[in-house]
Amino acid sequence: MQKSTQHHLPRHSPTRPLVSLKWRAIALTSLILLCLAILLTYLSHSSFTRQFEERRHDWYDHQRGEIELALRRSSIELGRQASLLAALSPRDEEGGSTLDGLQRNLEAQWPTIQLTLDAHRLALFDANGRRYADWGQEPQSNSADWLQATLSRVLEEDEVVTSIQCASSCLQYAFTPILIGGESAGVLMINRSLADLTLSAQRATSDNVSLMIDGGIPVQQEELRYIPSWNGHLLTITNLEQTLPVLETASSQVSVRELNAGAKRFSDGDRSYELFAMPLNEGDSEQAVGHLLVLSDITAEVRSIAADTHRLIIVMVFGWLVAEALLLALLWRPMQRLRRLTQALPALATRDFARVRREIALPHARWPDEIDVLNHTALLITNRLAKLELDVEAHSAELAERIKELGRERDFVNRLLDTAEVLILLQNADGKITRVNRQAEQVTGMEAAALLGRDFAQVFLRSPEGGEEIDVHPQEALLEQPDQPPRVIAWYHAPLLDDSNRPQGQISVGIDVTERKSAERRLAWLANRDPLTQLYNRRYLEQALDRMIDQNGKGAVLFLDLDQFKEVNELSGHSSGDELLKRVAAALRYELEGQAVIARQGGDEFVLLVEGADEAKAVQIARRIEQALGAIEYYANGRRHRAIGSIGIALYPQHGATPVELLASADMAMYQAKESVHQRWHLLSALQAPRLALQQRVDGIERLRQALREERFVLELQPIVSLRGGSVHHYEALVRMVDEQGRLIQPGGFIPIAERCGLITEIDQWVMREGLTLLTRLKPYGVHLAINLSAASLLDNRLLDKLDGMLAASGAPADRLTIEITETVAVTDIAQASRIMNGIRALGCKTALDDFGVGFSSFHHLRHLPTDVVKIDGSFIRQLATSHEDWLITKAITETALAFGKQVVAECVEDEETLRLLEKIGVTHAQGFYLGRPTQVSQLLARLEPQV
């Protein structure tokens, strides 16, 4: 016992040293404090940097504004001085002023002007823009186009114009008109250098300011003030020895374009600078551009931010060290006591209780803490474990003896169970198998390990009849085995009780009754079956007839007799006759099993009982039997044999009140069918006139099938006229059938038959396919086409896939196709109709609600059905001119449909008065014989071709 306990106790691996909780706590708090210190440092540094950025941004805006203001003031002042000079022209003898007089005055005043205004050049131009006189230094490069354009502007506007032009230097120009006698007699131009502007900007900003021109000056070899990276010449520069090297460093890091966009920072050695440029003029590829460069030394501010951040880091680290030292001082002694406890407790696993008592001291503190409580509890557990150890050793010897005794009893029971020739299983209270004998393993073909733990009912309790479990005693169940036929087991169950007589499971004994059950089933089957055909026999048929009559139900009896069966037996032998009977039986089972009781009456006679069938269903089944027999064909002894039968139909209770009477009536009807030359079946109650109508209907169906096979259908197109312009772009496709003589049959002559016999969907598909082909041909003419769909197609879940495939195959424009569905068909299943109509619209087609107004709650349907067009039923249009009620209904339908955003088409328009009333009501389109009769496609194409 001791050895087993030690085996399962976990131990610390000697390669994994114990890490004290105090060091874990210190490590965790250190991590937290360091993260907080880093976070606070980062936030403080970010705050310093943000404040610095805001100050520099405000400085930049201020400096740029001051420079712009200085330039504006200088321009205004120069323009004012130019205007004063232009007013110096003296008057001639006749009281007027002349350019000659102005020239003489300016010649005399030029030295003074040059000194007071710092003027570089003064020039006069006549009213044609030609130079009249000039004084001062001519610029090395000056654009003649710019000069002429400026002169023309001054002469035209009679206003002072100022500008800055840079070439070998940057000059500020002022042009003012010379007015003599109230008219412009010429222009006075004066310019001066901007070099002094740099000194003014340096005094205003206390920063180093330079005036640079990029391009426009030939580069002199080893020129001192030339900056290659910017291709710029520094005309003026403050603090040349300090500023020039810094600007050369900046030129390698930023471009002039970037400086024009805003201030840029860079480093030169251990110092930090901020530089921005302000363009003075706009130049092109041949004209130089002047820039005012402002350089600020921001080294002190950057170093201040770094120093503040460093001081903050030092404070944070010092605080972290102090906090950790205090934490260590608080935890040191308690953790020492806790460490002694952890070293003593593992001795409990080895039952060294004396060592535990020595290591753990009794709590004697005045105010005990949690560790004192833990020590006291550990001592209590040690004492109790020592006592328990003594008790365990005493009981172990007793338990070992009891186990030996139970082993002997178990071996006896196992030998007893394994020698029994029945299945014996034990189940627990949940129905799980807990034990099986050897016979159960052999019968199931499964090992005990595969059966144990499985649900008994799922493995063994399957009803032999395929139904649900039946609570009987004994309980019969089906047992399926791999690669073996299933077996039937009869189970007997008895409860297993515990000491309190409460059920804790049960013992189940199973006996194999497969052979007995097989014999019983065979006898029961032979009592009701025909051995040759496996169909029901006459005895079972009569019982079924009795049950139907006792239940006061209704039904039909179909009596089938094979024609020429005797010849098959005589020509090819009875084995061929038996083969024919088997094939007929198989065909009847395949066609009608589950719908009728199928029995062999004897010989070549078969009887079918269809409970609940009326006359129509009985006739339908007779036709199905006729088709099934027509498909039977086989060869025997070189001869081909076919199954041909006559079918008599009798109805209950019309033709008999007993099984004998019903069979006799059906037999009589069968003989009448043999005499018929039109059909292979006969309904006993049919009179000659109905029989003739039935024959005509059958002939009509056959003609319809033949027309579908030969595609003897055509489309005629009837125009739908727009009442808001009279144009015709819409046509409705109407299907016609062509008979064997080439005559057109209207829809009323074949559509009802197609709907009854299920051929209407094939006609719909032909109309869709032919309509899309026609729509492709009419594509150049912009024609829209509408086709009708039946109720059967609307209920076809594959309709949308078929339409999508036809659109793709034909290449017809989907937006020109309208699918018409009658209101009465749509409301039979609004959900299905809505789904189909939404699907049609999703393909790009339009939908129309045909014959609108004849259904109940039509306006309710108009709101819920997704339609684009509403076609008012013709019954409201024919009497529109004479019936006030029809007028009110038509008006209400039109207003409601237009309110929903739908087009309205009125059908059956037959006269001019009806058309005028429809226009007054607001109907958008009309259709009828008055507007156009259905016409053949070829005639429509002949009319449309000249319009293209």
Short mmCIF file of N, CA, C and O in Angstrom, two decimals, residues 653-719:
data_model
loop_
_atom_site.label_atom_id
_atom_site.label_comp_id
_atom_site.label_asym_id
_atom_site.label_seq_id
_atom_site.Cartn_x
_atom_site.Cartn_y
_atom_site.Cartn_z
N PRO A 653 -69.90 1.84 -54.67
CA PRO A 653 -70.95 0.79 -54.62
C PRO A 653 -71.85 0.76 -55.85
O PRO A 653 -72.88 0.08 -55.84
N GLN A 654 -71.48 1.48 -56.94
CA GLN A 654 -72.39 1.57 -58.08
C GLN A 654 -72.65 0.22 -58.73
O GLN A 654 -73.77 -0.06 -59.19
N HIS A 655 -71.64 -0.66 -58.78
CA HIS A 655 -71.78 -1.88 -59.59
C HIS A 655 -71.75 -3.16 -58.77
O HIS A 655 -71.53 -4.24 -59.32
N GLY A 656 -72.00 -3.07 -57.49
CA GLY A 656 -72.05 -4.28 -56.69
C GLY A 656 -71.88 -3.98 -55.22
O GLY A 656 -71.15 -3.07 -54.86
N ALA A 657 -72.57 -4.80 -54.40
CA ALA A 657 -72.50 -4.59 -52.96
C ALA A 657 -71.69 -5.67 -52.27
O ALA A 657 -71.48 -5.60 -51.06
N THR A 658 -71.24 -6.69 -53.03
CA THR A 658 -70.45 -7.77 -52.44
C THR A 658 -69.22 -7.99 -53.30
O THR A 658 -69.19 -7.57 -54.47
N PRO A 659 -68.22 -8.68 -52.74
CA PRO A 659 -67.05 -8.97 -53.57
C PRO A 659 -67.39 -9.75 -54.83
O PRO A 659 -66.83 -9.49 -55.91
N VAL A 660 -68.33 -10.68 -54.74
CA VAL A 660 -68.69 -11.49 -55.91
C VAL A 660 -69.32 -10.61 -56.98
O VAL A 660 -68.99 -10.71 -58.18
N GLU A 661 -70.22 -9.70 -56.57
CA GLU A 661 -70.88 -8.84 -57.54
C GLU A 661 -69.88 -7.90 -58.21
O GLU A 661 -69.94 -7.66 -59.42
N LEU A 662 -68.98 -7.37 -57.41
CA LEU A 662 -68.00 -6.44 -57.98
C LEU A 662 -67.09 -7.14 -58.98
O LEU A 662 -66.82 -6.61 -60.07
N LEU A 663 -66.61 -8.35 -58.63
CA LEU A 663 -65.74 -9.08 -59.55
C LEU A 663 -66.50 -9.45 -60.82
O LEU A 663 -65.94 -9.41 -61.93
N ALA A 664 -67.79 -9.80 -60.67
CA ALA A 664 -68.58 -10.16 -61.85
C ALA A 664 -68.78 -8.95 -62.75
O ALA A 664 -68.69 -9.05 -63.98
N SER A 665 -69.05 -7.79 -62.14
CA SER A 665 -69.24 -6.57 -62.93
C SER A 665 -67.94 -6.21 -63.67
O SER A 665 -67.95 -5.84 -64.84
N ALA A 666 -66.83 -6.31 -62.95
CA ALA A 666 -65.55 -5.99 -63.59
C ALA A 666 -65.25 -6.97 -64.71
O ALA A 666 -64.70 -6.60 -65.75
N ASP A 667 -65.60 -8.24 -64.52
CA ASP A 667 -65.36 -9.25 -65.55
C ASP A 667 -66.19 -8.94 -66.79
O ASP A 667 -65.72 -9.05 -67.92
N MET A 668 -67.46 -8.52 -66.58
CA MET A 668 -68.32 -8.18 -67.71
C MET A 668 -67.76 -6.97 -68.46
O MET A 668 -67.73 -6.93 -69.69
N ALA A 669 -67.31 -5.98 -67.72
CA ALA A 669 -66.73 -4.81 -68.38
C ALA A 669 -65.48 -5.19 -69.17
O ALA A 669 -65.20 -4.62 -70.22
N MET A 670 -64.72 -6.18 -68.64
CA MET A 670 -63.51 -6.60 -69.35
C MET A 670 -63.87 -7.19 -70.71
O MET A 670 -63.19 -6.92 -71.71
N TYR A 671 -64.94 -7.97 -70.78
CA TYR A 671 -65.33 -8.56 -72.07
C TYR A 671 -65.82 -7.49 -73.03
O TYR A 671 -65.62 -7.61 -74.24
N GLN A 672 -66.45 -6.45 -72.48
CA GLN A 672 -66.85 -5.35 -73.38
C GLN A 672 -65.61 -4.63 -73.92
O GLN A 672 -65.60 -4.15 -75.05
N ALA A 673 -64.56 -4.54 -73.12
CA ALA A 673 -63.32 -3.93 -73.59
C ALA A 673 -62.70 -4.76 -74.70
O ALA A 673 -62.10 -4.22 -75.64
N LYS A 674 -62.82 -6.11 -74.60
CA LYS A 674 -62.27 -6.97 -75.66
C LYS A 674 -62.96 -6.73 -76.98
O LYS A 674 -62.36 -6.83 -78.05
N GLU A 675 -64.27 -6.38 -76.91
CA GLU A 675 -65.04 -6.17 -78.13
C GLU A 675 -64.79 -4.78 -78.72
O GLU A 675 -65.13 -4.53 -79.86
N SER A 676 -64.23 -3.86 -77.92
CA SER A 676 -64.03 -2.49 -78.40
C SER A 676 -62.85 -2.44 -79.36
O SER A 676 -61.85 -3.12 -79.18
N VAL A 677 -62.99 -1.60 -80.36
CA VAL A 677 -61.90 -1.43 -81.32
C VAL A 677 -61.15 -0.12 -81.08
O VAL A 677 -60.19 0.18 -81.78
N HIS A 678 -61.61 0.68 -80.11
CA HIS A 678 -61.00 2.00 -79.87
C HIS A 678 -60.03 2.00 -78.71
O HIS A 678 -59.06 2.73 -78.72
N GLN A 679 -60.31 1.23 -77.67
CA GLN A 679 -59.47 1.27 -76.49
C GLN A 679 -59.46 -0.10 -75.83
O GLN A 679 -60.32 -0.93 -76.07
N ARG A 680 -58.45 -0.32 -74.98
CA ARG A 680 -58.25 -1.62 -74.35
C ARG A 680 -58.89 -1.70 -72.98
O ARG A 680 -58.71 -2.70 -72.29
N TRP A 681 -59.64 -0.68 -72.58
CA TRP A 681 -60.32 -0.73 -71.28
C TRP A 681 -61.76 -0.28 -71.46
O TRP A 681 -62.13 0.39 -72.41
N HIS A 682 -62.62 -0.64 -70.45
CA HIS A 682 -64.03 -0.27 -70.54
C HIS A 682 -64.55 -0.04 -69.12
O HIS A 682 -64.34 -0.85 -68.22
N LEU A 683 -65.23 1.11 -68.94
CA LEU A 683 -65.89 1.43 -67.68
C LEU A 683 -67.35 1.03 -67.81
O LEU A 683 -68.04 1.47 -68.72
N LEU A 684 -67.81 0.20 -66.90
CA LEU A 684 -69.12 -0.44 -67.05
C LEU A 684 -70.24 0.58 -67.19
O LEU A 684 -71.18 0.36 -67.94
N SER A 685 -70.13 1.73 -66.55
CA SER A 685 -71.24 2.68 -66.55
C SER A 685 -71.21 3.61 -67.75
O SER A 685 -72.08 4.45 -67.88
N ALA A 686 -70.24 3.57 -68.57
CA ALA A 686 -70.11 4.51 -69.69
C ALA A 686 -71.18 4.26 -70.74
O ALA A 686 -71.38 3.14 -71.17
N LEU A 687 -71.88 5.31 -71.14
CA LEU A 687 -72.85 5.23 -72.22
C LEU A 687 -72.15 5.53 -73.54
O LEU A 687 -70.99 5.91 -73.58
N GLN A 688 -72.86 5.42 -74.64
CA GLN A 688 -72.23 5.56 -75.94
C GLN A 688 -71.74 6.98 -76.18
O GLN A 688 -70.65 7.19 -76.68
N ALA A 689 -72.62 8.00 -75.78
CA ALA A 689 -72.23 9.39 -76.04
C ALA A 689 -70.98 9.79 -75.25
O ALA A 689 -70.05 10.34 -75.82
N PRO A 690 -70.97 9.51 -73.93
CA PRO A 690 -69.73 9.82 -73.22
C PRO A 690 -68.53 9.05 -73.76
O PRO A 690 -67.42 9.56 -73.77
N ARG A 691 -68.77 7.81 -74.18
CA ARG A 691 -67.65 7.06 -74.75
C ARG A 691 -67.12 7.73 -76.00
O ARG A 691 -65.92 7.78 -76.24
N LEU A 692 -68.04 8.27 -76.83
CA LEU A 692 -67.60 8.95 -78.04
C LEU A 692 -66.80 10.21 -77.69
O LEU A 692 -65.77 10.49 -78.28
N ALA A 693 -67.28 10.95 -76.63
CA ALA A 693 -66.54 12.14 -76.21
C ALA A 693 -65.17 11.77 -75.69
O ALA A 693 -64.18 12.46 -75.93
N LEU A 694 -65.12 10.66 -74.93
CA LEU A 694 -63.84 10.21 -74.39
C LEU A 694 -62.88 9.85 -75.52
O LEU A 694 -61.70 10.17 -75.49
N GLN A 695 -63.43 9.17 -76.56
CA GLN A 695 -62.59 8.79 -77.68
C GLN A 695 -62.06 10.02 -78.40
O GLN A 695 -60.89 10.08 -78.80
N GLN A 696 -62.94 11.03 -78.52
CA GLN A 696 -62.51 12.26 -79.18
C GLN A 696 -61.41 12.95 -78.36
O GLN A 696 -60.46 13.50 -78.92
N ARG A 697 -61.55 12.91 -77.03
CA ARG A 697 -60.53 13.53 -76.20
C ARG A 697 -59.21 12.79 -76.34
O ARG A 697 -58.14 13.39 -76.41
N VAL A 698 -59.29 11.44 -76.37
CA VAL A 698 -58.07 10.66 -76.55
C VAL A 698 -57.43 10.97 -77.89
O VAL A 698 -56.21 11.13 -78.00
N ASP A 699 -58.27 11.10 -78.92
CA ASP A 699 -57.73 11.45 -80.24
C ASP A 699 -57.10 12.85 -80.22
O ASP A 699 -56.07 13.08 -80.85
N GLY A 700 -57.76 13.77 -79.48
CA GLY A 700 -57.20 15.12 -79.38
C GLY A 700 -55.84 15.13 -78.70
O GLY A 700 -54.93 15.86 -79.10
N ILE A 701 -55.68 14.33 -77.67
CA ILE A 701 -54.39 14.24 -76.98
C ILE A 701 -53.33 13.70 -77.92
O ILE A 701 -52.19 14.19 -77.96
N GLU A 702 -53.70 12.68 -78.68
CA GLU A 702 -52.74 12.09 -79.60
C GLU A 702 -52.34 13.09 -80.69
O GLU A 702 -51.17 13.19 -81.06
N ARG A 703 -53.32 13.87 -81.17
CA ARG A 703 -52.99 14.88 -82.17
C ARG A 703 -52.07 15.95 -81.59
O ARG A 703 -51.15 16.44 -82.24
N LEU A 704 -52.31 16.31 -80.32
CA LEU A 704 -51.48 17.30 -79.66
C LEU A 704 -50.05 16.79 -79.49
O LEU A 704 -49.08 17.51 -79.72
N ARG A 705 -49.92 15.53 -79.09
CA ARG A 705 -48.58 14.94 -78.95
C ARG A 705 -47.86 14.94 -80.29
O ARG A 705 -46.66 15.22 -80.38
N GLN A 706 -48.60 14.59 -81.37
CA GLN A 706 -48.02 14.54 -82.69
C GLN A 706 -47.56 15.95 -83.12
O GLN A 706 -46.48 16.11 -83.71
N ALA A 707 -48.37 16.96 -82.81
CA ALA A 707 -47.99 18.33 -83.17
C ALA A 707 -46.74 18.77 -82.42
O ALA A 707 -45.88 19.48 -82.97
N LEU A 708 -46.59 18.35 -81.14
CA LEU A 708 -45.39 18.70 -80.38
C LEU A 708 -44.17 18.00 -80.97
O LEU A 708 -43.09 18.60 -81.06
N ARG A 709 -44.32 16.74 -81.35
CA ARG A 709 -43.19 16.04 -81.94
C ARG A 709 -42.76 16.68 -83.24
O ARG A 709 -41.56 16.78 -83.54
N GLU A 710 -43.73 17.13 -84.05
CA GLU A 710 -43.42 17.71 -85.36
C GLU A 710 -43.27 19.24 -85.29
O GLU A 710 -43.04 19.87 -86.32
N GLU A 711 -43.45 19.83 -84.07
CA GLU A 711 -43.35 21.28 -83.87
C GLU A 711 -44.27 22.03 -84.83
O GLU A 711 -43.87 23.01 -85.47
N ARG A 712 -45.51 21.58 -84.86
CA ARG A 712 -46.51 22.24 -85.72
C ARG A 712 -47.23 23.33 -84.91
O ARG A 712 -48.42 23.24 -84.65
N PHE A 713 -46.45 24.34 -84.51
CA PHE A 713 -46.99 25.50 -83.83
C PHE A 713 -46.38 26.74 -84.46
O PHE A 713 -45.25 26.72 -84.96
N VAL A 714 -47.12 27.84 -84.41
CA VAL A 714 -46.63 29.12 -84.91
C VAL A 714 -47.02 30.20 -83.90
O VAL A 714 -47.92 30.02 -83.09
N LEU A 715 -46.30 31.34 -83.97
CA LEU A 715 -46.60 32.49 -83.14
C LEU A 715 -47.15 33.61 -84.02
O LEU A 715 -46.63 33.88 -85.10
N GLU A 716 -48.23 34.22 -83.56
CA GLU A 716 -48.76 35.43 -84.17
C GLU A 716 -48.59 36.57 -83.18
O GLU A 716 -48.71 36.37 -81.96
N LEU A 717 -48.32 37.77 -83.70
CA LEU A 717 -48.00 38.91 -82.85
C LEU A 717 -49.10 39.95 -82.94
O LEU A 717 -49.48 40.37 -84.04
N GLN A 718 -49.63 40.36 -81.78
CA GLN A 718 -50.65 41.42 -81.73
C GLN A 718 -50.04 42.65 -81.09
O GLN A 718 -49.43 42.57 -80.01
N PRO A 719 -50.18 43.82 -81.71
CA PRO A 719 -49.52 45.03 -81.18
C PRO A 719 -50.17 45.53 -79.89
O PRO A 719 -51.37 45.37 -79.68
#
